[in-house]
mmCIF file of C-alpha atoms in Angstrom:
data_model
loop_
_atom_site.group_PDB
_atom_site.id
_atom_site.type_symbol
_atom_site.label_atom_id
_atom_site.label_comp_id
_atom_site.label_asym_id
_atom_site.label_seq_id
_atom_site.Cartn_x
_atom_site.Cartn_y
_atom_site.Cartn_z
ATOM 1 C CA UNK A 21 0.000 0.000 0.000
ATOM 2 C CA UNK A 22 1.164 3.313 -0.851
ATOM 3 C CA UNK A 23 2.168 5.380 2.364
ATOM 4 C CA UNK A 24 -0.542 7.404 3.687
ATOM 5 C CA UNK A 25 -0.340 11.325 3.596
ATOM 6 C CA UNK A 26 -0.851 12.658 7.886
ATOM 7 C CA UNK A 27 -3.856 14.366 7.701
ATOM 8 C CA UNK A 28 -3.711 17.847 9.403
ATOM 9 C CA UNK A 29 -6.702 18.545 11.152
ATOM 10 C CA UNK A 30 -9.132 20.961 9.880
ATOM 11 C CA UNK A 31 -8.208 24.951 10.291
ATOM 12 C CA UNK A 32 -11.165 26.546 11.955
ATOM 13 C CA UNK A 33 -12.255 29.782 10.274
ATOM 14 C CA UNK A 34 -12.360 32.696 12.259
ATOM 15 C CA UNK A 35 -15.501 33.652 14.337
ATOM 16 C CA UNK A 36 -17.700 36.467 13.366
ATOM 17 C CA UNK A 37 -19.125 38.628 15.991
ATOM 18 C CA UNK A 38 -23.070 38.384 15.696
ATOM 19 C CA UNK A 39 -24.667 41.262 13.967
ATOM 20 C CA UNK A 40 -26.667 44.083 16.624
ATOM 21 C CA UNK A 41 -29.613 45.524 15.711
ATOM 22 C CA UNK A 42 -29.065 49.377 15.259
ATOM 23 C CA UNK A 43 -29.816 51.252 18.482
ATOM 24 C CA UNK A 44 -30.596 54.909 18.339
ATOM 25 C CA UNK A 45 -28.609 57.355 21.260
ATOM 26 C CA UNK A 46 -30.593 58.370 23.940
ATOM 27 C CA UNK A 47 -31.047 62.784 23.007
ATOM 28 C CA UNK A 48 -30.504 64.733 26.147
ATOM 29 C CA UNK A 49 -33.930 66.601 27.080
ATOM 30 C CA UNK A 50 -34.608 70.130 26.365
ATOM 31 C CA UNK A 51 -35.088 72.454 29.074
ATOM 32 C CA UNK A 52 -38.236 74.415 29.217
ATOM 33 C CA UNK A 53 -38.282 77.581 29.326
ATOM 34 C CA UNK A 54 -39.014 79.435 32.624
ATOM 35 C CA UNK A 55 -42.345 81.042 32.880
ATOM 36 C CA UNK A 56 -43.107 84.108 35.577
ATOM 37 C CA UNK A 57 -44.791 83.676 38.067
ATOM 38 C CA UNK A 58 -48.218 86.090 37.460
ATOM 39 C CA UNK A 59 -48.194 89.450 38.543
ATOM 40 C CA UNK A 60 -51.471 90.679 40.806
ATOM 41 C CA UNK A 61 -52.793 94.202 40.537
ATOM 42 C CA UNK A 62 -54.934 95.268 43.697
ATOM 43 C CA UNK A 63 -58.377 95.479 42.528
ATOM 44 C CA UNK A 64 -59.458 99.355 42.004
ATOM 45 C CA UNK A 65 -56.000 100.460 40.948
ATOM 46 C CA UNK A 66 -54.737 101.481 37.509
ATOM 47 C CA UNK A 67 -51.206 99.837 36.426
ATOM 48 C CA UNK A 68 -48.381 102.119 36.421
ATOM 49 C CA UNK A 69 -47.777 104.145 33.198
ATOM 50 C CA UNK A 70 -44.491 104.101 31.839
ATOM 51 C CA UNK A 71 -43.562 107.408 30.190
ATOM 52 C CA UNK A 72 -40.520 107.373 28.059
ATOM 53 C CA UNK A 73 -38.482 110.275 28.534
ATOM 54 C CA UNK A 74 -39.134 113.347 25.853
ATOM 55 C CA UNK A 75 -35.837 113.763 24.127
ATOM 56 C CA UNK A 76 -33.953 117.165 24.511
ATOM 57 C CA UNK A 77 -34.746 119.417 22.487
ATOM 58 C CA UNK A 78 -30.994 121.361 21.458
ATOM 59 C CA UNK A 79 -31.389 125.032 19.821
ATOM 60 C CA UNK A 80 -29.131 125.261 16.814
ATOM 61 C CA UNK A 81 -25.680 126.692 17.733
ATOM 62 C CA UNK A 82 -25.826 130.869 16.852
ATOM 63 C CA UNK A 83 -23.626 131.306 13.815
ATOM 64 C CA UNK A 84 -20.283 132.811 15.143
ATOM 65 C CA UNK A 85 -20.589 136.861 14.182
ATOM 66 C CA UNK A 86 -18.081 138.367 11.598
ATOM 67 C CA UNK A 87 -15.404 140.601 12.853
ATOM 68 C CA UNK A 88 -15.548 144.004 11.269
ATOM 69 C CA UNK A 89 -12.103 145.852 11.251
ATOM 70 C CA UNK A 90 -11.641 148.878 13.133
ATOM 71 C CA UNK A 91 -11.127 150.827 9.511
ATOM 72 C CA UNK A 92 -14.082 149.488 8.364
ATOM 73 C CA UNK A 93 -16.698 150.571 10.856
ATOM 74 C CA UNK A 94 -14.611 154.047 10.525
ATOM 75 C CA UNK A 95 -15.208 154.542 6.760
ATOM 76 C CA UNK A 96 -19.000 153.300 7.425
ATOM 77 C CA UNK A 97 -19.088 156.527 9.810
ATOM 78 C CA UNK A 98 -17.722 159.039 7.671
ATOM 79 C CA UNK A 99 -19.599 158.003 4.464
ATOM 80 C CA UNK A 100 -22.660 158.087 6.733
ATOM 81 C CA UNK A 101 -21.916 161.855 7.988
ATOM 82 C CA UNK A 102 -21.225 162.627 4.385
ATOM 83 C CA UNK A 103 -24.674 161.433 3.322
ATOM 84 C CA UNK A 104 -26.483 163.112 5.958
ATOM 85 C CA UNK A 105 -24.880 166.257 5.046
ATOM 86 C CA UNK A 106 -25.473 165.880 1.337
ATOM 87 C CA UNK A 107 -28.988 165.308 2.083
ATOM 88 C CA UNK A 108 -29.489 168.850 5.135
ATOM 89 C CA UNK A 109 -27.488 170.920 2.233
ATOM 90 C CA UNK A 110 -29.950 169.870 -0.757
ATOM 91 C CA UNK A 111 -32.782 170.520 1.725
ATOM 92 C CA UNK A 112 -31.376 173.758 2.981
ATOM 93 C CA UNK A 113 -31.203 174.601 -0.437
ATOM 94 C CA UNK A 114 -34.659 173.827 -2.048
ATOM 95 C CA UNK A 115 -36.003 175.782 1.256
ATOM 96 C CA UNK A 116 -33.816 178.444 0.482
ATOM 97 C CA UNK A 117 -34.055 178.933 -3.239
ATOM 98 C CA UNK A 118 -38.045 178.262 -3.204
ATOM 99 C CA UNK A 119 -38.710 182.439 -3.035
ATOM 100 C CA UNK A 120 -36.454 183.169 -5.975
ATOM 101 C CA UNK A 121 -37.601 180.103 -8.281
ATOM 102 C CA UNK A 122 -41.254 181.529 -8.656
ATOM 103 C CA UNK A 123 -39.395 184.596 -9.934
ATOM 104 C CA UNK A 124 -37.042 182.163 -11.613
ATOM 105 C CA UNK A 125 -40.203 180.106 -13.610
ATOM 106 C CA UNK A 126 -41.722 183.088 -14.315
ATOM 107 C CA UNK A 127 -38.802 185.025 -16.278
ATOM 108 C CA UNK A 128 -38.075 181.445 -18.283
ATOM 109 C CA UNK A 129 -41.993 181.093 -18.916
ATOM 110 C CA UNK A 130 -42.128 184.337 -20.359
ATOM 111 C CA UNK A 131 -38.793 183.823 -22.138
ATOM 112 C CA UNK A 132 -40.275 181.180 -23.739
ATOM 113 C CA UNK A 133 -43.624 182.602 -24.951
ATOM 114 C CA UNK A 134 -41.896 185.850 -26.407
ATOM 115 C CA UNK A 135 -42.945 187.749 -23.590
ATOM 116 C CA UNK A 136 -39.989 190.400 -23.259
ATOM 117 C CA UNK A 137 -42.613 193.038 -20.936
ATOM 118 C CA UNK A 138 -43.206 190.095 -18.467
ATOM 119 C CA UNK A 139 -39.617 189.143 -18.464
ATOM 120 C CA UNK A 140 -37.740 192.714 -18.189
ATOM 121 C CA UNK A 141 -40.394 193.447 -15.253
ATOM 122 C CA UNK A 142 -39.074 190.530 -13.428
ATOM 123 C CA UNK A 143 -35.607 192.522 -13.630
ATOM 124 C CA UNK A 144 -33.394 194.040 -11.003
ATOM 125 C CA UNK A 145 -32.358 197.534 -11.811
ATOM 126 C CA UNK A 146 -28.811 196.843 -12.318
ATOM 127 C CA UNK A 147 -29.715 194.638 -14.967
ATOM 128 C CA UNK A 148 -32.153 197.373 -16.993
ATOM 129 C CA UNK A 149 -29.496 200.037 -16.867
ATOM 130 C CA UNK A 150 -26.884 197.167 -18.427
ATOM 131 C CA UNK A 151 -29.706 195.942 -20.606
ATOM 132 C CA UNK A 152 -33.047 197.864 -21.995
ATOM 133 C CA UNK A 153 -36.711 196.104 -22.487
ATOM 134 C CA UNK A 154 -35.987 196.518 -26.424
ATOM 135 C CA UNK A 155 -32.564 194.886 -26.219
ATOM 136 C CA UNK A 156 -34.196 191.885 -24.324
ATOM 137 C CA UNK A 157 -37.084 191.872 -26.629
ATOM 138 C CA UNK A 158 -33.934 191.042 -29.384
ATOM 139 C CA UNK A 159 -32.637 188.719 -26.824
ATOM 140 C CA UNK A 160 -36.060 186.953 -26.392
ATOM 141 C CA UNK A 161 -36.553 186.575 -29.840
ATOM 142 C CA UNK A 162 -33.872 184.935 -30.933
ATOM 143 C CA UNK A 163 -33.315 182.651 -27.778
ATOM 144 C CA UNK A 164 -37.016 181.345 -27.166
ATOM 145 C CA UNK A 165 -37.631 179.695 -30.137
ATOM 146 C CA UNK A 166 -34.692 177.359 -29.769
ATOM 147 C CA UNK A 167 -36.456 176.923 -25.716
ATOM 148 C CA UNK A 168 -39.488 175.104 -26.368
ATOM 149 C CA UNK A 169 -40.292 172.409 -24.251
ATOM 150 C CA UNK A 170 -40.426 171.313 -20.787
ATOM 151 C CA UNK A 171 -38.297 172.616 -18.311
ATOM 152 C CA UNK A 172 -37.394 171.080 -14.838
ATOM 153 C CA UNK A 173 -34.689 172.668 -12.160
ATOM 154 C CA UNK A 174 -31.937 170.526 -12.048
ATOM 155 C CA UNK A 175 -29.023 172.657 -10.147
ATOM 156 C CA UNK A 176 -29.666 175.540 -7.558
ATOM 157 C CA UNK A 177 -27.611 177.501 -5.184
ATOM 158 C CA UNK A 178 -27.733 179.961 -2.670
ATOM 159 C CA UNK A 179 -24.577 182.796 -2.679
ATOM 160 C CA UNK A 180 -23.914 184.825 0.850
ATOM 161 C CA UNK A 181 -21.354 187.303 0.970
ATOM 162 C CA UNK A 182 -20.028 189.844 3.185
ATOM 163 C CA UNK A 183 -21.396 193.034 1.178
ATOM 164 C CA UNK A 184 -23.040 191.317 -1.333
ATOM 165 C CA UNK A 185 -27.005 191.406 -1.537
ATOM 166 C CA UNK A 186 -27.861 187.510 -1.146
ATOM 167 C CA UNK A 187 -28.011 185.989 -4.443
ATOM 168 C CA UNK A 188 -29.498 182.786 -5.799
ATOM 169 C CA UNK A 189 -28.649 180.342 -9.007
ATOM 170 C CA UNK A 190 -30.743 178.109 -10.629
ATOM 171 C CA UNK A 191 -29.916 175.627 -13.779
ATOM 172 C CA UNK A 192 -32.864 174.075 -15.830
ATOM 173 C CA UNK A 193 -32.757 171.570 -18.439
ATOM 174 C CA UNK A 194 -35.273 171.860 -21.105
ATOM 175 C CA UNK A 195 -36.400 169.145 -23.467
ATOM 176 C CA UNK A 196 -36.409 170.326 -27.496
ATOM 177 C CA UNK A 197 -36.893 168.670 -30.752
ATOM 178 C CA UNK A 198 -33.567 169.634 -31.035
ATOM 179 C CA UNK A 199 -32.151 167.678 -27.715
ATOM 180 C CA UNK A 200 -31.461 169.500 -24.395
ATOM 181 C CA UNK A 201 -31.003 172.755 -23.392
ATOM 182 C CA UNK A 202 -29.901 174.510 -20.617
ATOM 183 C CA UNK A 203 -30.621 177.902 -18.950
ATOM 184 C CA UNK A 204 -29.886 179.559 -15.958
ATOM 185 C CA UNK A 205 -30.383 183.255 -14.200
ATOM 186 C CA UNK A 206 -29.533 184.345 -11.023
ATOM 187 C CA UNK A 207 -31.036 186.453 -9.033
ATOM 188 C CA UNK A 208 -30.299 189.082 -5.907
ATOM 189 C CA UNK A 209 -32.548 189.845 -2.918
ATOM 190 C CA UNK A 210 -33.693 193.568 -2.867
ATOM 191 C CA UNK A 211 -35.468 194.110 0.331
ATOM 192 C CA UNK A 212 -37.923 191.122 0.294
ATOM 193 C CA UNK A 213 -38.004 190.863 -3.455
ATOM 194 C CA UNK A 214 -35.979 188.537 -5.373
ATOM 195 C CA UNK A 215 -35.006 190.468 -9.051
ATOM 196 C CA UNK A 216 -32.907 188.623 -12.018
ATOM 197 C CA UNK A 217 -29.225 189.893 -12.335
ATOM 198 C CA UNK A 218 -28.417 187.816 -15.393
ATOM 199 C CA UNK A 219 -29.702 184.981 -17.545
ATOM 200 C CA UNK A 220 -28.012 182.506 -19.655
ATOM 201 C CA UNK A 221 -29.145 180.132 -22.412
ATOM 202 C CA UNK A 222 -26.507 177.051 -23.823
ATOM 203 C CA UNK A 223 -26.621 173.610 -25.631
ATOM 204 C CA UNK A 224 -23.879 172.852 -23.115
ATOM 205 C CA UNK A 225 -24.767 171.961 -19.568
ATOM 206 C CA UNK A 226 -24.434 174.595 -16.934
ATOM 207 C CA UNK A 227 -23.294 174.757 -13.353
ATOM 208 C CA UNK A 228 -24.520 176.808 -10.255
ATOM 209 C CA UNK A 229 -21.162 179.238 -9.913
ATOM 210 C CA UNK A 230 -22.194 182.925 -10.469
ATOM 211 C CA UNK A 231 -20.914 184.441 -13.718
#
């Protein structure tokens, strides 16, 4: 008989742990949330009102005020002064020349309408000896036409002098079809009467100054 191979007893296979069922982790509890206890309100009283504060009321800060220089608040004064002087001399002077501009209107009204009896009436003497009612009449005659039209004071002057009988000046402007014109007489005081001393007629303004 052939020999016989030794048998080696059987290798045992390895032992698998038994399958668990799935178990699910206990879950820690949640808290529940604390409740307060009830409040009790006396019965006949009214809960407390809450009142929230008003909120402040701020005023807007005051702008900061400009400085003004010394030298500036100087020149202010000083042009003011001037002003108010400008304005006492032009009324001193309308008061003062309102006598002798009646007389004044009248001699260039009747300058204008060819009135030379009117006008050399309204004379002083001084001016008739210089200057007779027929030389005025030429005057008049050649002068008015060329003063037509509207005329309006636009310069006047009162003259004092030691001496001197008080004299006045006035300048008028007088609208043509043949552009402005100017005129201008002055006049001395004679008692209480006011007389014209000269008169002047120019397509060129005029100024106040005696001739």
């Amino acid at each position: 008989m052939p020999p016989q191979e030794p048998q080696l007893p059987p290798v045992p296979s390895p032992l698998t742990p038994p399958s668990l069922p799935p178990q699910e982790l206990p879950q820690p509890p949640v808290p529940t949330p604390l409740t307060p206890p009830p409040t009790y309100q006396p019965a006949g009283t009214q809960p407390p009102v809450i009142t929230a504060p008003a909120p402040t009321a701020y005023a807007p800060a005051a702008p900061a005020k400009k400085h003004i220089p010394t030298w500036l608040k100087v020149v202010g004064v000083i042009a003011g002064l001037f002003v108010v002087i400008l304005v006492f001399a032009a009324v001193t002077a309308i008061s003062a020349t309102k006598a002798p501009q009646k007389v004044s209107d009248q001699f260039v009204n009747d300058v204008q309408s060819d009135n030379a009896s009117g006008a050399f009436a309204l004379t002083s003497d001084s001016f008739q000896k210089a200057t007779d009612q027929q030389q005025l009449d030429n005057l008049i005659k050649q002068a008015g036409p060329a003063l037509q039209g509207e005329e309006k004071v636009v310069g006047r002057a009162i003259h004092k002098t030691t001496g001197i009988p008080e004299t006045a000046v006035l300048v008028y402007t007088v609208k043509t079809t043949n552009g402005t014109k100017y005129i201008k007489t002055e006049l001395q005081k004679s008692g209480d009467v006011w007389q014209i001393v000269n008169f002047k007629s120019s397509s060129k303004s005029l100024d106040t100054t005696l001739e």
